[in-house]
mmCIF file with all atom_site columns, C-alpha atoms in Angstrom:
data_model
loop_
_atom_site.group_PDB
_atom_site.id
_atom_site.type_symbol
_atom_site.label_atom_id
_atom_site.label_alt_id
_atom_site.label_comp_id
_atom_site.label_asym_id
_atom_site.label_entity_id
_atom_site.label_seq_id
_atom_site.pdbx_PDB_ins_code
_atom_site.Cartn_x
_atom_site.Cartn_y
_atom_site.Cartn_z
_atom_site.occupancy
_atom_site.B_iso_or_equiv
_atom_site.pdbx_formal_charge
_atom_site.auth_seq_id
_atom_site.auth_comp_id
_atom_site.auth_asym_id
_atom_site.auth_atom_id
_atom_site.pdbx_PDB_model_num
ATOM 1   C CA . MET A 1 1   ? 108.273 144.563 148.701 1.00 0.00 ? 18  MET A CA 1
ATOM 2   C CA . SER A 1 2   ? 111.945 143.687 148.287 1.00 0.00 ? 19  SER A CA 1
ATOM 3   C CA . PHE A 1 3   ? 113.749 142.085 145.381 1.00 0.00 ? 20  PHE A CA 1
ATOM 4   C CA . GLU A 1 4   ? 117.170 140.552 144.910 1.00 0.00 ? 21  GLU A CA 1
ATOM 5   C CA . ARG A 1 5   ? 119.035 139.404 141.843 1.00 0.00 ? 22  ARG A CA 1
ATOM 6   C CA . ASN A 1 6   ? 120.322 135.871 141.603 1.00 0.00 ? 23  ASN A CA 1
ATOM 7   C CA . LYS A 1 7   ? 123.428 134.788 139.712 1.00 0.00 ? 24  LYS A CA 1
ATOM 8   C CA . ASP A 1 8   ? 121.435 134.461 136.473 1.00 0.00 ? 25  ASP A CA 1
ATOM 9   C CA . ASP A 1 9   ? 120.279 138.077 136.764 1.00 0.00 ? 26  ASP A CA 1
ATOM 10  C CA . ASN A 1 10  ? 116.731 137.020 137.606 1.00 0.00 ? 27  ASN A CA 1
ATOM 11  C CA . ILE A 1 11  ? 114.702 138.916 140.165 1.00 0.00 ? 28  ILE A CA 1
ATOM 12  C CA . ASN A 1 12  ? 113.759 136.973 143.273 1.00 0.00 ? 29  ASN A CA 1
ATOM 13  C CA . ASN A 1 13  ? 110.882 137.872 145.547 1.00 0.00 ? 30  ASN A CA 1
ATOM 14  C CA . ASN A 1 14  ? 110.787 135.696 148.669 1.00 0.00 ? 31  ASN A CA 1
ATOM 15  C CA . ASN A 1 15  ? 112.651 132.960 146.797 1.00 0.00 ? 32  ASN A CA 1
ATOM 16  C CA . PHE A 1 16  ? 110.071 132.982 144.008 1.00 0.00 ? 33  PHE A CA 1
ATOM 17  C CA . ILE A 1 17  ? 111.117 134.325 140.616 1.00 0.00 ? 34  ILE A CA 1
ATOM 18  C CA . SER A 1 18  ? 108.367 136.822 139.878 1.00 0.00 ? 35  SER A CA 1
ATOM 19  C CA . ILE A 1 19  ? 110.150 138.807 137.213 1.00 0.00 ? 36  ILE A CA 1
ATOM 20  C CA . THR A 1 20  ? 112.845 137.505 134.920 1.00 0.00 ? 37  THR A CA 1
ATOM 21  C CA . SER A 1 21  ? 115.261 139.702 133.048 1.00 0.00 ? 38  SER A CA 1
ATOM 22  C CA . LYS A 1 22  ? 116.175 137.095 130.468 1.00 0.00 ? 39  LYS A CA 1
ATOM 23  C CA . VAL A 1 23  ? 113.787 135.367 128.106 1.00 0.00 ? 40  VAL A CA 1
ATOM 24  C CA . VAL A 1 24  ? 115.225 132.129 126.773 1.00 0.00 ? 41  VAL A CA 1
ATOM 25  C CA . LYS A 1 25  ? 113.939 131.194 123.341 1.00 0.00 ? 42  LYS A CA 1
ATOM 26  C CA . ILE A 1 26  ? 113.558 127.425 123.347 1.00 0.00 ? 43  ILE A CA 1
ATOM 27  C CA . SER A 1 27  ? 113.086 127.128 119.616 1.00 0.00 ? 44  SER A CA 1
ATOM 28  C CA . ASP A 1 28  ? 115.408 127.314 116.668 1.00 0.00 ? 45  ASP A CA 1
ATOM 29  C CA . ALA A 1 29  ? 115.003 128.125 112.990 1.00 0.00 ? 46  ALA A CA 1
ATOM 30  C CA . LYS A 1 30  ? 114.031 124.551 112.108 1.00 0.00 ? 47  LYS A CA 1
ATOM 31  C CA . THR A 1 31  ? 111.415 124.408 114.866 1.00 0.00 ? 48  THR A CA 1
ATOM 32  C CA . ASP A 1 32  ? 109.960 127.767 113.862 1.00 0.00 ? 49  ASP A CA 1
ATOM 33  C CA . GLU A 1 33  ? 109.759 126.697 110.234 1.00 0.00 ? 50  GLU A CA 1
ATOM 34  C CA . ARG A 1 34  ? 108.129 123.394 111.195 1.00 0.00 ? 51  ARG A CA 1
ATOM 35  C CA . LEU A 1 35  ? 105.511 125.230 113.269 1.00 0.00 ? 52  LEU A CA 1
ATOM 36  C CA . HIS A 1 36  ? 104.858 127.674 110.431 1.00 0.00 ? 53  HIS A CA 1
ATOM 37  C CA . GLN A 1 37  ? 104.369 124.829 107.963 1.00 0.00 ? 54  GLN A CA 1
ATOM 38  C CA . LEU A 1 38  ? 102.169 122.948 110.420 1.00 0.00 ? 55  LEU A CA 1
ATOM 39  C CA . LEU A 1 39  ? 99.835  125.918 110.839 1.00 0.00 ? 56  LEU A CA 1
ATOM 40  C CA . LYS A 1 40  ? 99.735  126.396 107.066 1.00 0.00 ? 57  LYS A CA 1
ATOM 41  C CA . GLU A 1 41  ? 98.679  122.763 106.650 1.00 0.00 ? 58  GLU A CA 1
ATOM 42  C CA . TYR A 1 42  ? 95.941  123.140 109.241 1.00 0.00 ? 59  TYR A CA 1
ATOM 43  C CA . ALA A 1 43  ? 94.779  126.373 107.605 1.00 0.00 ? 60  ALA A CA 1
ATOM 44  C CA . LYS A 1 44  ? 93.937  124.325 104.502 1.00 0.00 ? 61  LYS A CA 1
ATOM 45  C CA . LEU A 1 45  ? 91.764  121.963 106.529 1.00 0.00 ? 62  LEU A CA 1
ATOM 46  C CA . VAL A 1 46  ? 89.549  124.403 108.409 1.00 0.00 ? 63  VAL A CA 1
ATOM 47  C CA . THR A 1 47  ? 86.419  126.299 107.449 1.00 0.00 ? 64  THR A CA 1
ATOM 48  C CA . VAL A 1 48  ? 86.282  130.039 107.964 1.00 0.00 ? 65  VAL A CA 1
ATOM 49  C CA . ARG A 1 49  ? 83.486  131.448 110.082 1.00 0.00 ? 66  ARG A CA 1
ATOM 50  C CA . THR A 1 50  ? 81.605  133.422 107.412 1.00 0.00 ? 67  THR A CA 1
ATOM 51  C CA . HIS A 1 51  ? 78.837  134.579 109.745 1.00 0.00 ? 68  HIS A CA 1
ATOM 52  C CA . PRO A 1 52  ? 80.217  135.194 113.252 1.00 0.00 ? 69  PRO A CA 1
ATOM 53  C CA . HIS A 1 53  ? 77.995  133.938 116.042 1.00 0.00 ? 70  HIS A CA 1
ATOM 54  C CA . LYS A 1 54  ? 76.516  136.646 118.208 1.00 0.00 ? 71  LYS A CA 1
ATOM 55  C CA . PHE A 1 55  ? 77.061  136.303 121.922 1.00 0.00 ? 72  PHE A CA 1
ATOM 56  C CA . LYS A 1 56  ? 73.445  135.237 122.459 1.00 0.00 ? 73  LYS A CA 1
ATOM 57  C CA . GLU A 1 57  ? 73.996  132.325 120.075 1.00 0.00 ? 74  GLU A CA 1
ATOM 58  C CA . ILE A 1 58  ? 77.177  131.316 121.887 1.00 0.00 ? 75  ILE A CA 1
ATOM 59  C CA . GLU A 1 59  ? 75.378  131.631 125.210 1.00 0.00 ? 76  GLU A CA 1
ATOM 60  C CA . GLN A 1 60  ? 72.461  129.482 124.025 1.00 0.00 ? 77  GLN A CA 1
ATOM 61  C CA . TYR A 1 61  ? 74.839  126.825 122.709 1.00 0.00 ? 78  TYR A CA 1
ATOM 62  C CA . PHE A 1 62  ? 76.744  126.863 126.006 1.00 0.00 ? 79  PHE A CA 1
ATOM 63  C CA . PHE A 1 63  ? 73.526  126.401 128.012 1.00 0.00 ? 80  PHE A CA 1
ATOM 64  C CA . LYS A 1 64  ? 72.586  123.409 125.856 1.00 0.00 ? 81  LYS A CA 1
ATOM 65  C CA . GLN A 1 65  ? 75.784  121.654 126.923 1.00 0.00 ? 82  GLN A CA 1
ATOM 66  C CA . CYS A 1 66  ? 75.608  122.152 130.687 1.00 0.00 ? 83  CYS A CA 1
ATOM 67  C CA . ASP A 1 67  ? 73.914  123.686 133.717 1.00 0.00 ? 84  ASP A CA 1
ATOM 68  C CA . ALA A 1 68  ? 75.342  127.158 134.329 1.00 0.00 ? 85  ALA A CA 1
ATOM 69  C CA . LEU A 1 69  ? 74.615  130.156 136.524 1.00 0.00 ? 86  LEU A CA 1
ATOM 70  C CA . PRO A 1 70  ? 75.658  133.764 135.827 1.00 0.00 ? 87  PRO A CA 1
ATOM 71  C CA . LEU A 1 71  ? 78.373  135.417 137.874 1.00 0.00 ? 88  LEU A CA 1
ATOM 72  C CA . ALA A 1 72  ? 77.841  138.865 139.352 1.00 0.00 ? 89  ALA A CA 1
ATOM 73  C CA . LEU A 1 73  ? 79.951  141.593 137.786 1.00 0.00 ? 90  LEU A CA 1
ATOM 74  C CA . ASN A 1 74  ? 81.795  142.087 141.082 1.00 0.00 ? 91  ASN A CA 1
ATOM 75  C CA . ASP A 1 75  ? 82.627  138.375 141.448 1.00 0.00 ? 92  ASP A CA 1
ATOM 76  C CA . ASP A 1 76  ? 86.377  138.021 142.037 1.00 0.00 ? 93  ASP A CA 1
ATOM 77  C CA . ARG A 1 77  ? 86.744  135.435 139.266 1.00 0.00 ? 94  ARG A CA 1
ATOM 78  C CA . LEU A 1 78  ? 85.036  137.650 136.718 1.00 0.00 ? 95  LEU A CA 1
ATOM 79  C CA . SER A 1 79  ? 87.001  140.683 137.928 1.00 0.00 ? 96  SER A CA 1
ATOM 80  C CA . LEU A 1 80  ? 90.271  138.871 137.232 1.00 0.00 ? 97  LEU A CA 1
ATOM 81  C CA . PHE A 1 81  ? 89.166  138.062 133.689 1.00 0.00 ? 98  PHE A CA 1
ATOM 82  C CA . LYS A 1 82  ? 88.029  141.658 133.178 1.00 0.00 ? 99  LYS A CA 1
ATOM 83  C CA . ALA A 1 83  ? 91.370  142.978 134.425 1.00 0.00 ? 100 ALA A CA 1
ATOM 84  C CA . ASP A 1 84  ? 93.262  140.618 132.120 1.00 0.00 ? 101 ASP A CA 1
ATOM 85  C CA . VAL A 1 85  ? 91.279  141.806 129.082 1.00 0.00 ? 102 VAL A CA 1
ATOM 86  C CA . ILE A 1 86  ? 91.786  145.464 130.012 1.00 0.00 ? 103 ILE A CA 1
ATOM 87  C CA . MET A 1 87  ? 95.513  144.985 130.591 1.00 0.00 ? 104 MET A CA 1
ATOM 88  C CA . ARG A 1 88  ? 96.120  143.177 127.298 1.00 0.00 ? 105 ARG A CA 1
ATOM 89  C CA . HIS A 1 89  ? 94.003  145.443 125.124 1.00 0.00 ? 106 HIS A CA 1
ATOM 90  C CA . PHE A 1 90  ? 94.556  148.800 126.789 1.00 0.00 ? 107 PHE A CA 1
ATOM 91  C CA . LYS A 1 91  ? 97.027  149.069 129.674 1.00 0.00 ? 108 LYS A CA 1
ATOM 92  C CA . ASP A 1 92  ? 99.911  146.908 128.440 1.00 0.00 ? 109 ASP A CA 1
ATOM 93  C CA . LYS A 1 93  ? 100.365 149.236 125.470 1.00 0.00 ? 110 LYS A CA 1
ATOM 94  C CA . GLU A 1 94  ? 100.956 152.069 127.928 1.00 0.00 ? 111 GLU A CA 1
ATOM 95  C CA . HIS A 1 95  ? 103.155 150.069 130.279 1.00 0.00 ? 112 HIS A CA 1
ATOM 96  C CA . LYS A 1 96  ? 105.389 147.863 128.157 1.00 0.00 ? 113 LYS A CA 1
ATOM 97  C CA . ALA A 1 97  ? 107.869 145.551 129.835 1.00 0.00 ? 114 ALA A CA 1
ATOM 98  C CA . PRO A 1 98  ? 111.368 147.054 129.692 1.00 0.00 ? 115 PRO A CA 1
ATOM 99  C CA . ARG A 1 99  ? 114.723 145.280 129.504 1.00 0.00 ? 116 ARG A CA 1
ATOM 100 C CA . PHE A 1 100 ? 115.106 144.310 133.143 1.00 0.00 ? 117 PHE A CA 1
ATOM 101 C CA . SER A 1 101 ? 118.812 143.580 132.725 1.00 0.00 ? 118 SER A CA 1
ATOM 102 C CA . ASP A 1 102 ? 119.351 147.295 132.017 1.00 0.00 ? 119 ASP A CA 1
ATOM 103 C CA . MET A 1 103 ? 117.489 148.415 135.139 1.00 0.00 ? 120 MET A CA 1
ATOM 104 C CA . THR A 1 104 ? 118.489 148.857 138.748 1.00 0.00 ? 121 THR A CA 1
ATOM 105 C CA . ASP A 1 105 ? 116.691 146.945 141.486 1.00 0.00 ? 122 ASP A CA 1
ATOM 106 C CA . GLU A 1 106 ? 114.913 150.147 142.498 1.00 0.00 ? 123 GLU A CA 1
ATOM 107 C CA . GLU A 1 107 ? 113.694 150.729 138.940 1.00 0.00 ? 124 GLU A CA 1
ATOM 108 C CA . ILE A 1 108 ? 112.425 147.153 138.687 1.00 0.00 ? 125 ILE A CA 1
ATOM 109 C CA . THR A 1 109 ? 110.617 147.457 142.015 1.00 0.00 ? 126 THR A CA 1
ATOM 110 C CA . LYS A 1 110 ? 109.007 150.693 140.832 1.00 0.00 ? 127 LYS A CA 1
ATOM 111 C CA . TRP A 1 111 ? 107.975 149.133 137.500 1.00 0.00 ? 128 TRP A CA 1
ATOM 112 C CA . HIS A 1 112 ? 106.503 146.097 139.239 1.00 0.00 ? 129 HIS A CA 1
ATOM 113 C CA . LYS A 1 113 ? 104.500 148.299 141.617 1.00 0.00 ? 130 LYS A CA 1
ATOM 114 C CA . GLU A 1 114 ? 103.171 150.377 138.716 1.00 0.00 ? 131 GLU A CA 1
ATOM 115 C CA . LYS A 1 115 ? 102.140 147.172 136.914 1.00 0.00 ? 132 LYS A CA 1
ATOM 116 C CA . SER A 1 116 ? 100.408 145.851 140.032 1.00 0.00 ? 133 SER A CA 1
ATOM 117 C CA . ASP A 1 117 ? 98.630  149.170 140.554 1.00 0.00 ? 134 ASP A CA 1
ATOM 118 C CA . LEU A 1 118 ? 97.407  149.153 136.953 1.00 0.00 ? 135 LEU A CA 1
ATOM 119 C CA . PHE A 1 119 ? 96.066  145.621 137.341 1.00 0.00 ? 136 PHE A CA 1
ATOM 120 C CA . LEU A 1 120 ? 94.267  146.537 140.565 1.00 0.00 ? 137 LEU A CA 1
ATOM 121 C CA . GLU A 1 121 ? 92.853  149.612 138.835 1.00 0.00 ? 138 GLU A CA 1
ATOM 122 C CA . ALA A 1 122 ? 91.645  147.407 135.975 1.00 0.00 ? 139 ALA A CA 1
ATOM 123 C CA . GLN A 1 123 ? 89.992  145.032 138.444 1.00 0.00 ? 140 GLN A CA 1
ATOM 124 C CA . CYS A 1 124 ? 88.055  147.895 139.999 1.00 0.00 ? 141 CYS A CA 1
ATOM 125 C CA . ALA A 1 125 ? 87.145  149.604 136.710 1.00 0.00 ? 142 ALA A CA 1
ATOM 126 C CA . HIS A 1 126 ? 83.684  149.315 135.219 1.00 0.00 ? 143 HIS A CA 1
ATOM 127 C CA . PRO A 1 127 ? 83.776  147.396 131.898 1.00 0.00 ? 144 PRO A CA 1
ATOM 128 C CA . GLN A 1 128 ? 81.810  150.100 130.080 1.00 0.00 ? 145 GLN A CA 1
ATOM 129 C CA . GLN A 1 129 ? 84.633  152.525 130.822 1.00 0.00 ? 146 GLN A CA 1
ATOM 130 C CA . PHE A 1 130 ? 86.552  150.611 128.141 1.00 0.00 ? 147 PHE A CA 1
ATOM 131 C CA . GLY A 1 131 ? 83.549  149.772 125.987 1.00 0.00 ? 148 GLY A CA 1
ATOM 132 C CA . LEU A 1 132 ? 83.524  146.165 127.174 1.00 0.00 ? 149 LEU A CA 1
ATOM 133 C CA . ASN A 1 133 ? 80.565  143.844 127.642 1.00 0.00 ? 150 ASN A CA 1
ATOM 134 C CA . ILE A 1 134 ? 81.685  141.004 129.895 1.00 0.00 ? 151 ILE A CA 1
ATOM 135 C CA . HIS A 1 135 ? 79.823  137.836 130.863 1.00 0.00 ? 152 HIS A CA 1
ATOM 136 C CA . GLY A 1 136 ? 80.733  135.087 133.277 1.00 0.00 ? 153 GLY A CA 1
ATOM 137 C CA . TYR A 1 137 ? 79.170  131.775 134.290 1.00 0.00 ? 154 TYR A CA 1
ATOM 138 C CA . TYR A 1 138 ? 80.025  128.960 136.629 1.00 0.00 ? 155 TYR A CA 1
ATOM 139 C CA . LEU A 1 139 ? 78.913  125.345 136.561 1.00 0.00 ? 156 LEU A CA 1
ATOM 140 C CA . PRO A 1 140 ? 77.197  124.172 139.756 1.00 0.00 ? 157 PRO A CA 1
ATOM 141 C CA . HIS A 1 141 ? 77.860  120.605 140.871 1.00 0.00 ? 158 HIS A CA 1
ATOM 142 C CA . THR A 1 142 ? 74.724  119.067 139.377 1.00 0.00 ? 159 THR A CA 1
ATOM 143 C CA . GLU A 1 143 ? 74.199  115.573 138.013 1.00 0.00 ? 160 GLU A CA 1
ATOM 144 C CA . ARG A 1 144 ? 74.335  116.946 134.488 1.00 0.00 ? 161 ARG A CA 1
ATOM 145 C CA . ASN A 1 145 ? 77.676  118.626 135.157 1.00 0.00 ? 162 ASN A CA 1
ATOM 146 C CA . LYS A 1 146 ? 79.184  115.615 136.907 1.00 0.00 ? 163 LYS A CA 1
ATOM 147 C CA . VAL A 1 147 ? 80.974  114.500 133.747 1.00 0.00 ? 164 VAL A CA 1
ATOM 148 C CA . PHE A 1 148 ? 82.923  117.771 133.654 1.00 0.00 ? 165 PHE A CA 1
ATOM 149 C CA . TYR A 1 149 ? 84.030  117.469 137.276 1.00 0.00 ? 166 TYR A CA 1
ATOM 150 C CA . ASP A 1 150 ? 85.044  113.800 137.097 1.00 0.00 ? 167 ASP A CA 1
ATOM 151 C CA . ASP A 1 151 ? 88.454  114.665 135.658 1.00 0.00 ? 168 ASP A CA 1
ATOM 152 C CA . PRO A 1 152 ? 91.009  114.148 138.464 1.00 0.00 ? 169 PRO A CA 1
ATOM 153 C CA . TYR A 1 153 ? 92.901  117.243 137.314 1.00 0.00 ? 170 TYR A CA 1
ATOM 154 C CA . GLN A 1 154 ? 89.824  119.450 137.596 1.00 0.00 ? 171 GLN A CA 1
ATOM 155 C CA . GLY A 1 155 ? 90.068  121.757 140.580 1.00 0.00 ? 172 GLY A CA 1
ATOM 156 C CA . SER A 1 156 ? 87.461  124.206 141.829 1.00 0.00 ? 173 SER A CA 1
ATOM 157 C CA . ASP A 1 157 ? 84.355  125.508 140.075 1.00 0.00 ? 174 ASP A CA 1
ATOM 158 C CA . ILE A 1 158 ? 84.405  125.480 136.282 1.00 0.00 ? 175 ILE A CA 1
ATOM 159 C CA . CYS A 1 159 ? 83.809  128.940 134.862 1.00 0.00 ? 176 CYS A CA 1
ATOM 160 C CA . PHE A 1 160 ? 83.356  130.376 131.381 1.00 0.00 ? 177 PHE A CA 1
ATOM 161 C CA . PHE A 1 161 ? 84.090  134.035 130.662 1.00 0.00 ? 178 PHE A CA 1
ATOM 162 C CA . PHE A 1 162 ? 83.382  135.925 127.454 1.00 0.00 ? 179 PHE A CA 1
ATOM 163 C CA . GLU A 1 163 ? 83.846  139.533 126.328 1.00 0.00 ? 180 GLU A CA 1
ATOM 164 C CA . GLU A 1 164 ? 81.784  140.591 123.316 1.00 0.00 ? 181 GLU A CA 1
ATOM 165 C CA . THR A 1 165 ? 83.824  143.511 121.924 1.00 0.00 ? 182 THR A CA 1
ATOM 166 C CA . THR A 1 166 ? 87.242  141.835 121.871 1.00 0.00 ? 183 THR A CA 1
ATOM 167 C CA . GLU A 1 167 ? 85.783  138.309 121.520 1.00 0.00 ? 184 GLU A CA 1
ATOM 168 C CA . GLU A 1 168 ? 88.108  137.195 124.282 1.00 0.00 ? 185 GLU A CA 1
ATOM 169 C CA . TYR A 1 169 ? 87.038  134.095 126.179 1.00 0.00 ? 186 TYR A CA 1
ATOM 170 C CA . TYR A 1 170 ? 88.434  131.881 128.897 1.00 0.00 ? 187 TYR A CA 1
ATOM 171 C CA . PHE A 1 171 ? 87.573  128.559 130.535 1.00 0.00 ? 188 PHE A CA 1
ATOM 172 C CA . THR A 1 172 ? 88.856  127.423 133.905 1.00 0.00 ? 189 THR A CA 1
ATOM 173 C CA . CYS A 1 173 ? 88.323  123.722 133.185 1.00 0.00 ? 190 CYS A CA 1
ATOM 174 C CA . VAL A 1 174 ? 91.315  121.578 132.326 1.00 0.00 ? 191 VAL A CA 1
ATOM 175 C CA . GLU A 1 175 ? 91.084  120.425 128.705 1.00 0.00 ? 192 GLU A CA 1
ATOM 176 C CA . CYS A 1 176 ? 87.439  119.415 129.066 1.00 0.00 ? 193 CYS A CA 1
ATOM 177 C CA . ASN A 1 177 ? 85.163  118.565 126.149 1.00 0.00 ? 194 ASN A CA 1
ATOM 178 C CA . LEU A 1 178 ? 82.835  121.418 127.075 1.00 0.00 ? 195 LEU A CA 1
ATOM 179 C CA . MET A 1 179 ? 85.625  123.904 126.453 1.00 0.00 ? 196 MET A CA 1
ATOM 180 C CA . TYR A 1 180 ? 86.515  122.334 123.106 1.00 0.00 ? 197 TYR A CA 1
ATOM 181 C CA . GLN A 1 181 ? 82.878  122.238 121.974 1.00 0.00 ? 198 GLN A CA 1
ATOM 182 C CA . VAL A 1 182 ? 82.300  125.924 122.708 1.00 0.00 ? 199 VAL A CA 1
ATOM 183 C CA . ILE A 1 183 ? 85.595  126.958 121.089 1.00 0.00 ? 200 ILE A CA 1
ATOM 184 C CA . ILE A 1 184 ? 84.651  125.054 117.935 1.00 0.00 ? 201 ILE A CA 1
ATOM 185 C CA . PHE A 1 185 ? 81.183  126.623 117.928 1.00 0.00 ? 202 PHE A CA 1
ATOM 186 C CA . ILE A 1 186 ? 82.687  130.124 118.239 1.00 0.00 ? 203 ILE A CA 1
ATOM 187 C CA . GLY A 1 187 ? 84.844  129.337 115.211 1.00 0.00 ? 204 GLY A CA 1
ATOM 188 C CA . ILE A 1 188 ? 87.580  131.372 113.553 1.00 0.00 ? 205 ILE A CA 1
ATOM 189 C CA . SER A 1 189 ? 87.744  134.255 111.095 1.00 0.00 ? 206 SER A CA 1
ATOM 190 C CA . GLU A 1 190 ? 89.811  134.815 107.975 1.00 0.00 ? 207 GLU A CA 1
ATOM 191 C CA . ASN A 1 191 ? 91.939  137.201 110.012 1.00 0.00 ? 208 ASN A CA 1
ATOM 192 C CA . ASP A 1 192 ? 92.602  134.514 112.651 1.00 0.00 ? 209 ASP A CA 1
ATOM 193 C CA . ILE A 1 193 ? 93.871  132.155 109.960 1.00 0.00 ? 210 ILE A CA 1
ATOM 194 C CA . LYS A 1 194 ? 95.945  134.830 108.255 1.00 0.00 ? 211 LYS A CA 1
ATOM 195 C CA . LYS A 1 195 ? 97.667  135.895 111.468 1.00 0.00 ? 212 LYS A CA 1
ATOM 196 C CA . HIS A 1 196 ? 97.921  132.405 112.975 1.00 0.00 ? 213 HIS A CA 1
ATOM 197 C CA . ASN A 1 197 ? 96.888  134.076 116.220 1.00 0.00 ? 214 ASN A CA 1
ATOM 198 C CA . GLN A 1 198 ? 95.886  132.559 119.553 1.00 0.00 ? 215 GLN A CA 1
ATOM 199 C CA . HIS A 1 199 ? 92.272  132.060 118.466 1.00 0.00 ? 216 HIS A CA 1
ATOM 200 C CA . PHE A 1 200 ? 93.477  130.046 115.473 1.00 0.00 ? 217 PHE A CA 1
ATOM 201 C CA . VAL A 1 201 ? 95.866  127.887 117.513 1.00 0.00 ? 218 VAL A CA 1
ATOM 202 C CA . THR A 1 202 ? 93.226  127.310 120.211 1.00 0.00 ? 219 THR A CA 1
ATOM 203 C CA . TYR A 1 203 ? 90.646  126.347 117.584 1.00 0.00 ? 220 TYR A CA 1
ATOM 204 C CA . ILE A 1 204 ? 93.034  123.904 115.882 1.00 0.00 ? 221 ILE A CA 1
ATOM 205 C CA . ASN A 1 205 ? 93.848  122.286 119.211 1.00 0.00 ? 222 ASN A CA 1
ATOM 206 C CA . ALA A 1 206 ? 90.142  121.899 120.023 1.00 0.00 ? 223 ALA A CA 1
ATOM 207 C CA . MET A 1 207 ? 89.431  120.365 116.607 1.00 0.00 ? 224 MET A CA 1
ATOM 208 C CA . VAL A 1 208 ? 92.291  117.892 117.027 1.00 0.00 ? 225 VAL A CA 1
ATOM 209 C CA . GLU A 1 209 ? 91.292  116.953 120.578 1.00 0.00 ? 226 GLU A CA 1
ATOM 210 C CA . MET A 1 210 ? 87.692  116.333 119.486 1.00 0.00 ? 227 MET A CA 1
ATOM 211 C CA . GLY A 1 211 ? 88.839  114.219 116.538 1.00 0.00 ? 228 GLY A CA 1
ATOM 212 C CA . TYR A 1 212 ? 87.661  116.572 113.775 1.00 0.00 ? 229 TYR A CA 1
ATOM 213 C CA . LEU A 1 213 ? 91.193  117.170 112.494 1.00 0.00 ? 230 LEU A CA 1
ATOM 214 C CA . PRO A 1 214 ? 94.131  114.769 112.218 1.00 0.00 ? 231 PRO A CA 1
ATOM 215 C CA . LYS A 1 215 ? 97.015  115.155 114.624 1.00 0.00 ? 232 LYS A CA 1
ATOM 216 C CA . LEU A 1 216 ? 99.865  116.290 112.385 1.00 0.00 ? 233 LEU A CA 1
ATOM 217 C CA . TYR A 1 217 ? 102.342 116.939 115.194 1.00 0.00 ? 234 TYR A CA 1
#
């Protein structure tokens, strides 16, 4: 695999920028403060999940909303989700992204290969090796599921992935009501609100899209 730098010091791979050495922050102090205040306002409007739903409860709720079939553990779609969870919770801490602008092309190529190898290793790893309990489902094209596939932006099969230990989840549908309903059912914790983390932001977005919270932005 070969790389070349362009005039902006980005790394090109077959004319596609796969690694960039400069991260442009597209916000300023006023924008950051506005976002912080916005999340604080939403934090006042939400209810904390006092009794977290067990996976079985989430699964049962999910099945009430649609027809779904389980994915095999070696399904490529589930393997990608598994690898993503492993990378973010385990491998990325060992293989942090360096400052590409300070590296030679050879060093960047080596780093990229190591990253790719780690991801492939994560794809092939058994979840229990990392103490993970991963589940995946896809929605067959049934009459009941037709409403979810009617969206013109919806592509291939809709899938739902969930990992019990990290509570990571992922939907492949494009802003569909099913996704919002499940996210709202999963809820948020006091820690999510305190940290304004991705779970909190995702939950707020779902509540707004479903009309349970006002759109303050």
